[in-house]
Coordinates of C-alpha atoms in Angstrom, one line a residue:
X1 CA 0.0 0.0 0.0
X2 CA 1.3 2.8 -1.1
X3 CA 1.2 6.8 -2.4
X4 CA 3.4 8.0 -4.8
X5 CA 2.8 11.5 -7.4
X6 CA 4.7 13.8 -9.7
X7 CA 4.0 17.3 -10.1
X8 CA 5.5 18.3 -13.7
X9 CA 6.0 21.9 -14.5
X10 CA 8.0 24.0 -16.7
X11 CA 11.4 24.2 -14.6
X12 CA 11.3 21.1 -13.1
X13 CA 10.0 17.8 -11.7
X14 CA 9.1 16.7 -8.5
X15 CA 8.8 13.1 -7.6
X16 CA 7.5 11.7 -4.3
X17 CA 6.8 8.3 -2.4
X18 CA 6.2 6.8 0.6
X19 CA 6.3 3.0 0.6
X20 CA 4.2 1.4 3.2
X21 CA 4.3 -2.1 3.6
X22 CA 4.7 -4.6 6.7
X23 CA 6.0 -2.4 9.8
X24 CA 9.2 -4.9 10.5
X25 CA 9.7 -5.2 6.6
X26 CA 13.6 -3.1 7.2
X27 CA 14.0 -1.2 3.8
X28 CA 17.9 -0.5 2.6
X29 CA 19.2 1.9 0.6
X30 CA 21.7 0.1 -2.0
X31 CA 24.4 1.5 -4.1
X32 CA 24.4 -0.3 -7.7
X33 CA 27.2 0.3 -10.2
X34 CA 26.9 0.2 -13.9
X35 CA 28.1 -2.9 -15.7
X36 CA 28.9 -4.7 -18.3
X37 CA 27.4 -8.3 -18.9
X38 CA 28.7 -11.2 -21.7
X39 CA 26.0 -12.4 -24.4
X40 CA 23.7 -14.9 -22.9
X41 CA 23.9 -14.0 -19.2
X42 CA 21.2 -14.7 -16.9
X43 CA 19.7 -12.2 -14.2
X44 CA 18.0 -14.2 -11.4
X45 CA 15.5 -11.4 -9.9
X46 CA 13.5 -12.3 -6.7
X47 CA 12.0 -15.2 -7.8
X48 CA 12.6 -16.0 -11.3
X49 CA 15.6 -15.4 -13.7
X50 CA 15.5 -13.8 -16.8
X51 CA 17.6 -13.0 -20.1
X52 CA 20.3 -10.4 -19.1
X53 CA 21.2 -7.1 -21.3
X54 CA 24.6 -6.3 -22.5
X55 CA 24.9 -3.1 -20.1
X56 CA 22.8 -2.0 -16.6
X57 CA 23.2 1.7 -15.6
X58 CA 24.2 2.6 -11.9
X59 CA 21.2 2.9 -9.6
X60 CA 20.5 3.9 -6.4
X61 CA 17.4 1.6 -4.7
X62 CA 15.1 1.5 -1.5
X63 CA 14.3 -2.0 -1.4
X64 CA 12.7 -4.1 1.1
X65 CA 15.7 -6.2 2.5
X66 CA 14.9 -9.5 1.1
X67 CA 14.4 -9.0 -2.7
X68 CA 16.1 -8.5 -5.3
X69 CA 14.1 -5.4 -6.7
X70 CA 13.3 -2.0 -5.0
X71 CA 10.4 -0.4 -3.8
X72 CA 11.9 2.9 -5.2
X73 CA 14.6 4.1 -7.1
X74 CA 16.8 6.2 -9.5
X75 CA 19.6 5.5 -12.0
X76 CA 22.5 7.8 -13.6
X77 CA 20.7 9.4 -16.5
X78 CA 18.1 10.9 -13.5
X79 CA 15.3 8.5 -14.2
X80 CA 13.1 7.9 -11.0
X81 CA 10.4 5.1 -10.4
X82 CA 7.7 4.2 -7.7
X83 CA 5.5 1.4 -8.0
X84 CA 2.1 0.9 -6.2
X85 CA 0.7 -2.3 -5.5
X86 CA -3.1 -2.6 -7.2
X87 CA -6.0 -5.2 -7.1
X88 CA -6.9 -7.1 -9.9
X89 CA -9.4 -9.9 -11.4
X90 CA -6.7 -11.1 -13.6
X91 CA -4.5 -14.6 -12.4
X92 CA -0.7 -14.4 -11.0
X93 CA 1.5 -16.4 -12.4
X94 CA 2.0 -20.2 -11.3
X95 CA 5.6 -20.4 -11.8
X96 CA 7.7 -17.8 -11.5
X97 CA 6.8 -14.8 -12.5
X98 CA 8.5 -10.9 -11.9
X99 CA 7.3 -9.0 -8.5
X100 CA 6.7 -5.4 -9.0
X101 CA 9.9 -4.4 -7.5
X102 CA 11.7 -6.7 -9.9
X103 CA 10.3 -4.6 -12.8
X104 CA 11.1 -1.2 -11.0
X105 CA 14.6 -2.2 -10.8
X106 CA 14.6 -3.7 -14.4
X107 CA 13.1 -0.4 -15.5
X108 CA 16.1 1.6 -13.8
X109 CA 18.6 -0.7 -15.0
X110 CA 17.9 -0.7 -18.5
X111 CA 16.3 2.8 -19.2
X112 CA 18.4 6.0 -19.9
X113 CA 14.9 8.0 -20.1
X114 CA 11.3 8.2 -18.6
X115 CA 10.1 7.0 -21.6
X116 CA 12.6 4.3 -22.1
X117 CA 12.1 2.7 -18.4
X118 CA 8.2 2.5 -19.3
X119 CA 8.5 0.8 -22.1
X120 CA 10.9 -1.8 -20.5
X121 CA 8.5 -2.3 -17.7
X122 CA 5.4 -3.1 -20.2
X123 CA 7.4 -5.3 -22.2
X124 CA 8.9 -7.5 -19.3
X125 CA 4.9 -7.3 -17.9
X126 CA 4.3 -8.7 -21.8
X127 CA 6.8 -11.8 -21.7
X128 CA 7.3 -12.5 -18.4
X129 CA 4.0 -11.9 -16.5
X130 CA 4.2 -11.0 -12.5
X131 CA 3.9 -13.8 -9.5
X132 CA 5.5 -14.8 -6.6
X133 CA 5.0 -13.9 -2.8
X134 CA 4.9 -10.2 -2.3
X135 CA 4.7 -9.9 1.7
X136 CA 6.2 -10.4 4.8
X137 CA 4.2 -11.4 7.4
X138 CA 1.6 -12.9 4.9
X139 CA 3.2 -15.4 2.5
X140 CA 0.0 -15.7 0.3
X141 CA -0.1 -11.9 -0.5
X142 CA 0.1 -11.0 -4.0
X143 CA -0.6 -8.6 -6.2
X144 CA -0.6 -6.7 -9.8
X145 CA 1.5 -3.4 -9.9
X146 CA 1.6 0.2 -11.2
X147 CA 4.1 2.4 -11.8
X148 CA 4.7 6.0 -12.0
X149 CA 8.0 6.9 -14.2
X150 CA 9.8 10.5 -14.5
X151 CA 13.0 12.6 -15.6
X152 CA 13.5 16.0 -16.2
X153 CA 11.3 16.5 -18.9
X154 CA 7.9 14.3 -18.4
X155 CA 6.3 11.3 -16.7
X156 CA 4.7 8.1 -17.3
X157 CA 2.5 5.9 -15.6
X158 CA 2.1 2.2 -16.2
X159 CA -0.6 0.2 -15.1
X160 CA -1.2 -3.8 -15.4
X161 CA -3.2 -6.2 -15.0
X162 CA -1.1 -9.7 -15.4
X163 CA 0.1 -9.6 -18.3
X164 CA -1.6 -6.6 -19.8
X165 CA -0.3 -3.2 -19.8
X166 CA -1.5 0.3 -20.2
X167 CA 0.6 3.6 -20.3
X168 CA -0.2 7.1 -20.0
X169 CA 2.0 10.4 -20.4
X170 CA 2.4 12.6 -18.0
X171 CA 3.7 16.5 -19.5
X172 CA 1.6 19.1 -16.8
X173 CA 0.4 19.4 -13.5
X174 CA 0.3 16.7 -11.0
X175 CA -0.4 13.2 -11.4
X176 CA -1.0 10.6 -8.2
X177 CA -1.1 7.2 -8.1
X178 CA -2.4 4.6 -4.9
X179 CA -3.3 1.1 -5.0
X180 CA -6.2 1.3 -7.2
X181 CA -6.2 1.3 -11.4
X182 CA -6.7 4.7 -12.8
X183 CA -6.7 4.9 -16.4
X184 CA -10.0 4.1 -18.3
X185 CA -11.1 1.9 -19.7
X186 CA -8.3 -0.3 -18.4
X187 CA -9.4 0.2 -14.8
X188 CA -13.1 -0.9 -15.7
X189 CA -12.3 -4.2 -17.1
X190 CA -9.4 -5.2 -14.5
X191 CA -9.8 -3.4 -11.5
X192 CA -11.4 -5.1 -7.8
X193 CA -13.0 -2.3 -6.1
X194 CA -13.9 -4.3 -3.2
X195 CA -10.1 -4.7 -2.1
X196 CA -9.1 -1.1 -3.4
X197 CA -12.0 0.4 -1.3
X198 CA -10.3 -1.6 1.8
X199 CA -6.9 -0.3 1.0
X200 CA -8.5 3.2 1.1
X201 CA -7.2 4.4 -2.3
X202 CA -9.2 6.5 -3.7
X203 CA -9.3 8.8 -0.4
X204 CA -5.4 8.7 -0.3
X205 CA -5.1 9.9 -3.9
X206 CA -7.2 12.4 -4.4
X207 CA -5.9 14.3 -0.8
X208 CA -2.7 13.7 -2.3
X209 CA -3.6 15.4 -5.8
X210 CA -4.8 18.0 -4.1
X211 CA -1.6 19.1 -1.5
X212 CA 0.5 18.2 -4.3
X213 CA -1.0 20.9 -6.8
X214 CA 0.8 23.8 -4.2
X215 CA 4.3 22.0 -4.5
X216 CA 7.1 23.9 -5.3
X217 CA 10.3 22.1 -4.1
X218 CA 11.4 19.3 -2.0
X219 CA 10.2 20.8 1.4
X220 CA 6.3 20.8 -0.4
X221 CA 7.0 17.4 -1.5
X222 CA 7.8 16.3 2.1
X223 CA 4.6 17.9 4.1
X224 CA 2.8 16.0 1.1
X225 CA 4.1 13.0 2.5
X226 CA 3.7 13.6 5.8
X227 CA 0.5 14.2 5.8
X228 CA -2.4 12.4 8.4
X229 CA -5.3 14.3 6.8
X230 CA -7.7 17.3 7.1
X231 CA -6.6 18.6 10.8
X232 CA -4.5 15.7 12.0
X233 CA -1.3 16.4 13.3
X234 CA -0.9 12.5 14.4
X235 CA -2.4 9.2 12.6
X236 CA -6.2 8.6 13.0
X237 CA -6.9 4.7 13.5
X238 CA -9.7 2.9 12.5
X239 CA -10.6 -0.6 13.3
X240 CA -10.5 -2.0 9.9
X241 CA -7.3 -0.6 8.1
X242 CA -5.4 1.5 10.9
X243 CA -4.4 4.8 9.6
X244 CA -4.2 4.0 6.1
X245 CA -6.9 6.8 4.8
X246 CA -3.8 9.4 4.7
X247 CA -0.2 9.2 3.0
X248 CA 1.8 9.1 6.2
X249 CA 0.6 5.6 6.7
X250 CA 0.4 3.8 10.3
X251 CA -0.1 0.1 11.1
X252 CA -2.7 -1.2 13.3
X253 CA -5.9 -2.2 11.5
X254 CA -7.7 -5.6 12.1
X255 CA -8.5 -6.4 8.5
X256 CA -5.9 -4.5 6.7
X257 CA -2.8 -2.8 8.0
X258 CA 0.2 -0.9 6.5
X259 CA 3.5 1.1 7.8
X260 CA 5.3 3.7 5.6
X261 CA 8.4 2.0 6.2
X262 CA 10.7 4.5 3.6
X263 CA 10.1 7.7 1.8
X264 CA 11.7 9.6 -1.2
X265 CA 12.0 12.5 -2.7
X266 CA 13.6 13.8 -6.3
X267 CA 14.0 16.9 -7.9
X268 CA 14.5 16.4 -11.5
X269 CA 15.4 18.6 -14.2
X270 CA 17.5 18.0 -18.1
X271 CA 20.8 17.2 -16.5
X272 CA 20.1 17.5 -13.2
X273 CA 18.8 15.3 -10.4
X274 CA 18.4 15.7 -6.4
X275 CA 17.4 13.0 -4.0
X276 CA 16.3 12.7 -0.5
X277 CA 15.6 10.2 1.4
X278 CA 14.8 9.2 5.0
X279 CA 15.4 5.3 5.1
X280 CA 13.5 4.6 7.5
X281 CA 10.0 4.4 8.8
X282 CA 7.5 7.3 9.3
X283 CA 8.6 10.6 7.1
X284 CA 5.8 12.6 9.8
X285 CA 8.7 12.0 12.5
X286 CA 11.6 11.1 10.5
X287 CA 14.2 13.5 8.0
X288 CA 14.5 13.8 4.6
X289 CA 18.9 13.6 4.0
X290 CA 20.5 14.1 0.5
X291 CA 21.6 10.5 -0.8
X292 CA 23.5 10.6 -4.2
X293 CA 24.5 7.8 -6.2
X294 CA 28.1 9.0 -6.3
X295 CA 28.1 9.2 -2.8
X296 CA 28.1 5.5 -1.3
X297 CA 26.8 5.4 2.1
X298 CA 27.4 2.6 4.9
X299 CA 23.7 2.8 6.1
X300 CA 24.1 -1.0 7.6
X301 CA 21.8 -4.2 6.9
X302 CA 18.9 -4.0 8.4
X303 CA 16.4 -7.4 8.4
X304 CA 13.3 -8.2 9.8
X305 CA 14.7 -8.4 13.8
X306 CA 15.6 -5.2 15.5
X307 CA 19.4 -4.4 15.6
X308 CA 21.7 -1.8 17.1
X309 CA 23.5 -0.8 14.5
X310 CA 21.7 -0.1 11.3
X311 CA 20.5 3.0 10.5
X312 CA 16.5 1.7 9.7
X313 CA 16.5 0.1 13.1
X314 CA 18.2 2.9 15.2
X315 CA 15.5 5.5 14.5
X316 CA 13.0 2.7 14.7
X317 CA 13.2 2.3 18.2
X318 CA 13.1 6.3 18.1
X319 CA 9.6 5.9 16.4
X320 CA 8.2 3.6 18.1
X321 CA 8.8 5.4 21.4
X322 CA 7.5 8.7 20.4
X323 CA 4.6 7.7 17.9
X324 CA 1.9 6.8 20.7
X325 CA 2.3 10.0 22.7
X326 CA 1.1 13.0 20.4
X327 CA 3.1 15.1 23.3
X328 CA 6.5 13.5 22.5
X329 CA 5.5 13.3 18.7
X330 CA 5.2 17.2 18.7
X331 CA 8.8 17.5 20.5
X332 CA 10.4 15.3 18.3
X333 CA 9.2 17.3 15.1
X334 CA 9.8 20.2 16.1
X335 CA 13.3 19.0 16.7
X336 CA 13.2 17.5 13.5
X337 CA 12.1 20.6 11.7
X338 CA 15.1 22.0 12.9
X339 CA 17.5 20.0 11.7
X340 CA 16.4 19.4 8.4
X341 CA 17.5 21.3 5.3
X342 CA 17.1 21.6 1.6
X343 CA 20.5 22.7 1.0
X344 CA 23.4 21.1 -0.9
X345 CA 24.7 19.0 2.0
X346 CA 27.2 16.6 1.6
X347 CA 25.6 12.9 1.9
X348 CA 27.8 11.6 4.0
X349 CA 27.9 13.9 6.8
X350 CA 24.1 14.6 6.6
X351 CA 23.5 11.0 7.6
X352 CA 26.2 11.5 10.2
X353 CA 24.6 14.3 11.6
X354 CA 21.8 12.4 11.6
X355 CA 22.9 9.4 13.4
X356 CA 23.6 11.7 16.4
X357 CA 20.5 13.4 16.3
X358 CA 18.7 10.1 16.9
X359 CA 21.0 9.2 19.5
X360 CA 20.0 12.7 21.3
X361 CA 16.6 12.8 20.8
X362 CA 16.3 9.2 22.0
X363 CA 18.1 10.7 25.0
X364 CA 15.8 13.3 25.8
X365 CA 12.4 11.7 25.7
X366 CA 10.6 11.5 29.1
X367 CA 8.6 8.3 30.2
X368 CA 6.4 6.1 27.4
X369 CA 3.0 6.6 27.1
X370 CA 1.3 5.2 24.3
X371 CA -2.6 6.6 23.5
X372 CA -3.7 4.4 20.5
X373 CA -6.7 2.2 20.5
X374 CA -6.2 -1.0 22.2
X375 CA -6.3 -3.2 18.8
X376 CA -3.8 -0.4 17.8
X377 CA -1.4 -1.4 20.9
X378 CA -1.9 -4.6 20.1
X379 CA -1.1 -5.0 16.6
X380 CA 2.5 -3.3 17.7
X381 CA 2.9 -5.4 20.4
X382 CA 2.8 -8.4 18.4
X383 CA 5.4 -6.8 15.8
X384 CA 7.5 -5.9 18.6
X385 CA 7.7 -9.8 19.4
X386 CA 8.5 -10.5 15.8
X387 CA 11.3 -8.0 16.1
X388 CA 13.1 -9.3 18.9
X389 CA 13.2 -13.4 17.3
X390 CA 16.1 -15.0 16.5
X391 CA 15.8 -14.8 12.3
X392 CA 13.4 -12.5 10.8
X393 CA 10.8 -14.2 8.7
X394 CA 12.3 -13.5 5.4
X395 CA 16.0 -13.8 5.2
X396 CA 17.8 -11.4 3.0
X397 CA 18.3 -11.1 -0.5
X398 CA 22.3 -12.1 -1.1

């Protein structure tokens, strides 16, 4: 479950995602160089391999820490993708088959434009088709995938259904996608409203469209993504899908129940390309940091069971702390606000910087209260078990 949009205007484009998915479901940042690959190679993805190409640009990916493919990405020639997760009538794959993070990566790898990475996405939709387990905590999840595709000049989105495709081109104003199909009459014939009405898509995208339309920069993009909905400051719970209404997505429902585990920004123009990124959970408490992909960072390797050391985990247990107690919640963003810039940092010490600020702020909060609805408490409680195993569910990709 997911929210991602593009706003294109004349100067620029913006580009913005949150990825929510299961809240122990650790997302790393990887650094990917270019390559060169001999005829007839194979590419084993997540759970299928496929023909290689002769060359694979560099990328930098947000990918959930057991597959292959990413959740969220960019590659040299400033191409950025998100996918979204939608409900379909149409069959997954028996064997094999491409997750939607496979084609992300596949688009990134082998497209030098917006236009380029769409087309590779439909094609591998065409021949390939998309299967294989898709969650964490529930191995029989699965699910078709869209896609929303940008440079510095335009946008696509792609949208499928199996092994059919769609695309539509994206040149003004803002576009959003969520978990539901969008473009007609493609949506009509594939689309299940039942589950897309659970996952709360329609409400997500069209708040989204609308905060979106006053973006001017990165720091527009990131209160986008923030965002709890009309006069929320903190997440609003429901019974049946948690906070899952808004874009700032929070765990906890009975029936349904997501986490923005990572968040990303870009701001993309002919030539140029800026990323931020928070890696890790909750953007409404977290900071957005400059990542580059000429700039390598040691980030750690986060998996499904809490650690000390990795960057995801660290300001997890930060989150988790703070998130219940719309007191220490307010403290911590207004310490976050603070911090956070815009500017032309330097990667590496931003995320240095950063590391100590977690360390301080987990420092200064007082005593844990936590003010969420029981089944809310709950739901974390049981995650919190899951966290502290021996071996997370999943193990990582390698």
């Amino acid at each position: 479950m997911c929210d991602t949009f593009v706003v294109v205007r004349p100067d620029a484009v913006l580009f913005g995602k949150n990825s929510d998915r299961d809240a122990n479901e650790a997302q790393r940042l990887d650094w990917v160089a270019a390559a060169e690959h001999a005829d007839g190679a194979t590419l084993r993805c997540t759970w299928t391999t496929i023909p290689q190409v002769r060359r694979t640009h560099a990328l930098l990916l947000s990918r959930p820490y057991w597959m292959w493919g990413a959740e969220m990405g960019a590659n040299e020639h400033g191409v950025v993708i998100g996918n979204e997760a939608v409900f379909t009538h149409a069959r997954h794959e028996r064997q094999g088959g491409l997750l939607g993070m496979d084609l992300l990566r596949l688009g990134l790898e082998r497209g030098a434009t917006a236009e380029e990475a769409a087309s590779v996405i439909s094609e591998l939709v065409a021949k390939h088709g998309q299967g294989g387990r898709a969650g964490y905590d529930d191995p029989s999840f699965h699910y078709h995938n869209s896609f929303l595709v940008a440079d510095g000049r335009e946008a696509f989105v792609v949208e499928t259904a199996g092994r059919e495709h769609v695309r539509e081109r994206v040149t003004a104003g803002v576009r959003a996608i969520s978990n539901g199909l969008t473009i007609e009459p493609f949506a009509e014939e594939h689309a299940d409203p039942i589950v897309g009405a659970v996952a709360g898509c329609a409400v997500r995208r069209a708040r989204v469209t609308k905060l979106a339309e006053e973006a001017l920069g990165p720091a527009d993009v990131a209160a986008v993504l923030r965002d709890h909905g009309p006069g929320h400051d903190d997440p609003s719970y429901h019974p049946l899908n948690g906070a899952m209404r808004a874009p700032c997505m929070h765990a906890g429902g009975l029936v349904a129940s997501s986490q923005t585990v990572a968040s990303w920004i870009s701001q993309l123009s002919p030539g140029s390309a800026l990323h931020f990124a928070t890696g890790t959970a909750a953007p409404c408490l977290s900071a957005f940091k400059p990542v580059a992909l000429d700039r390598p960072l040691d980030l750690g390797a986060p998996t499904g069971v809490a650690d000390a050391t990795s960057a995801w985990w660290r300001f997890e247990a930060l989150h988790r702390r703070a998130i219940g107690d719309p007191a220490a919640a307010a403290k911590l963003r207004r310490a976050r606000d603070a911090w956070e810039g815009w500017d032309a940092r330097d990667p590496i010490e931003a995320w240095r910087d950063w590391g100590a600020f977690v360390a301080e702020q987990r420092l200064a909060l007082g005593p844990r209260r936590d003010l969420r609805p029981g089944y809310v408490r709950r739901y974390w409680a049981a995650r919190a078990r899951d966290a502290a195993a021996a071996v997370p569910k999943l193990p990582a990709w390698s």
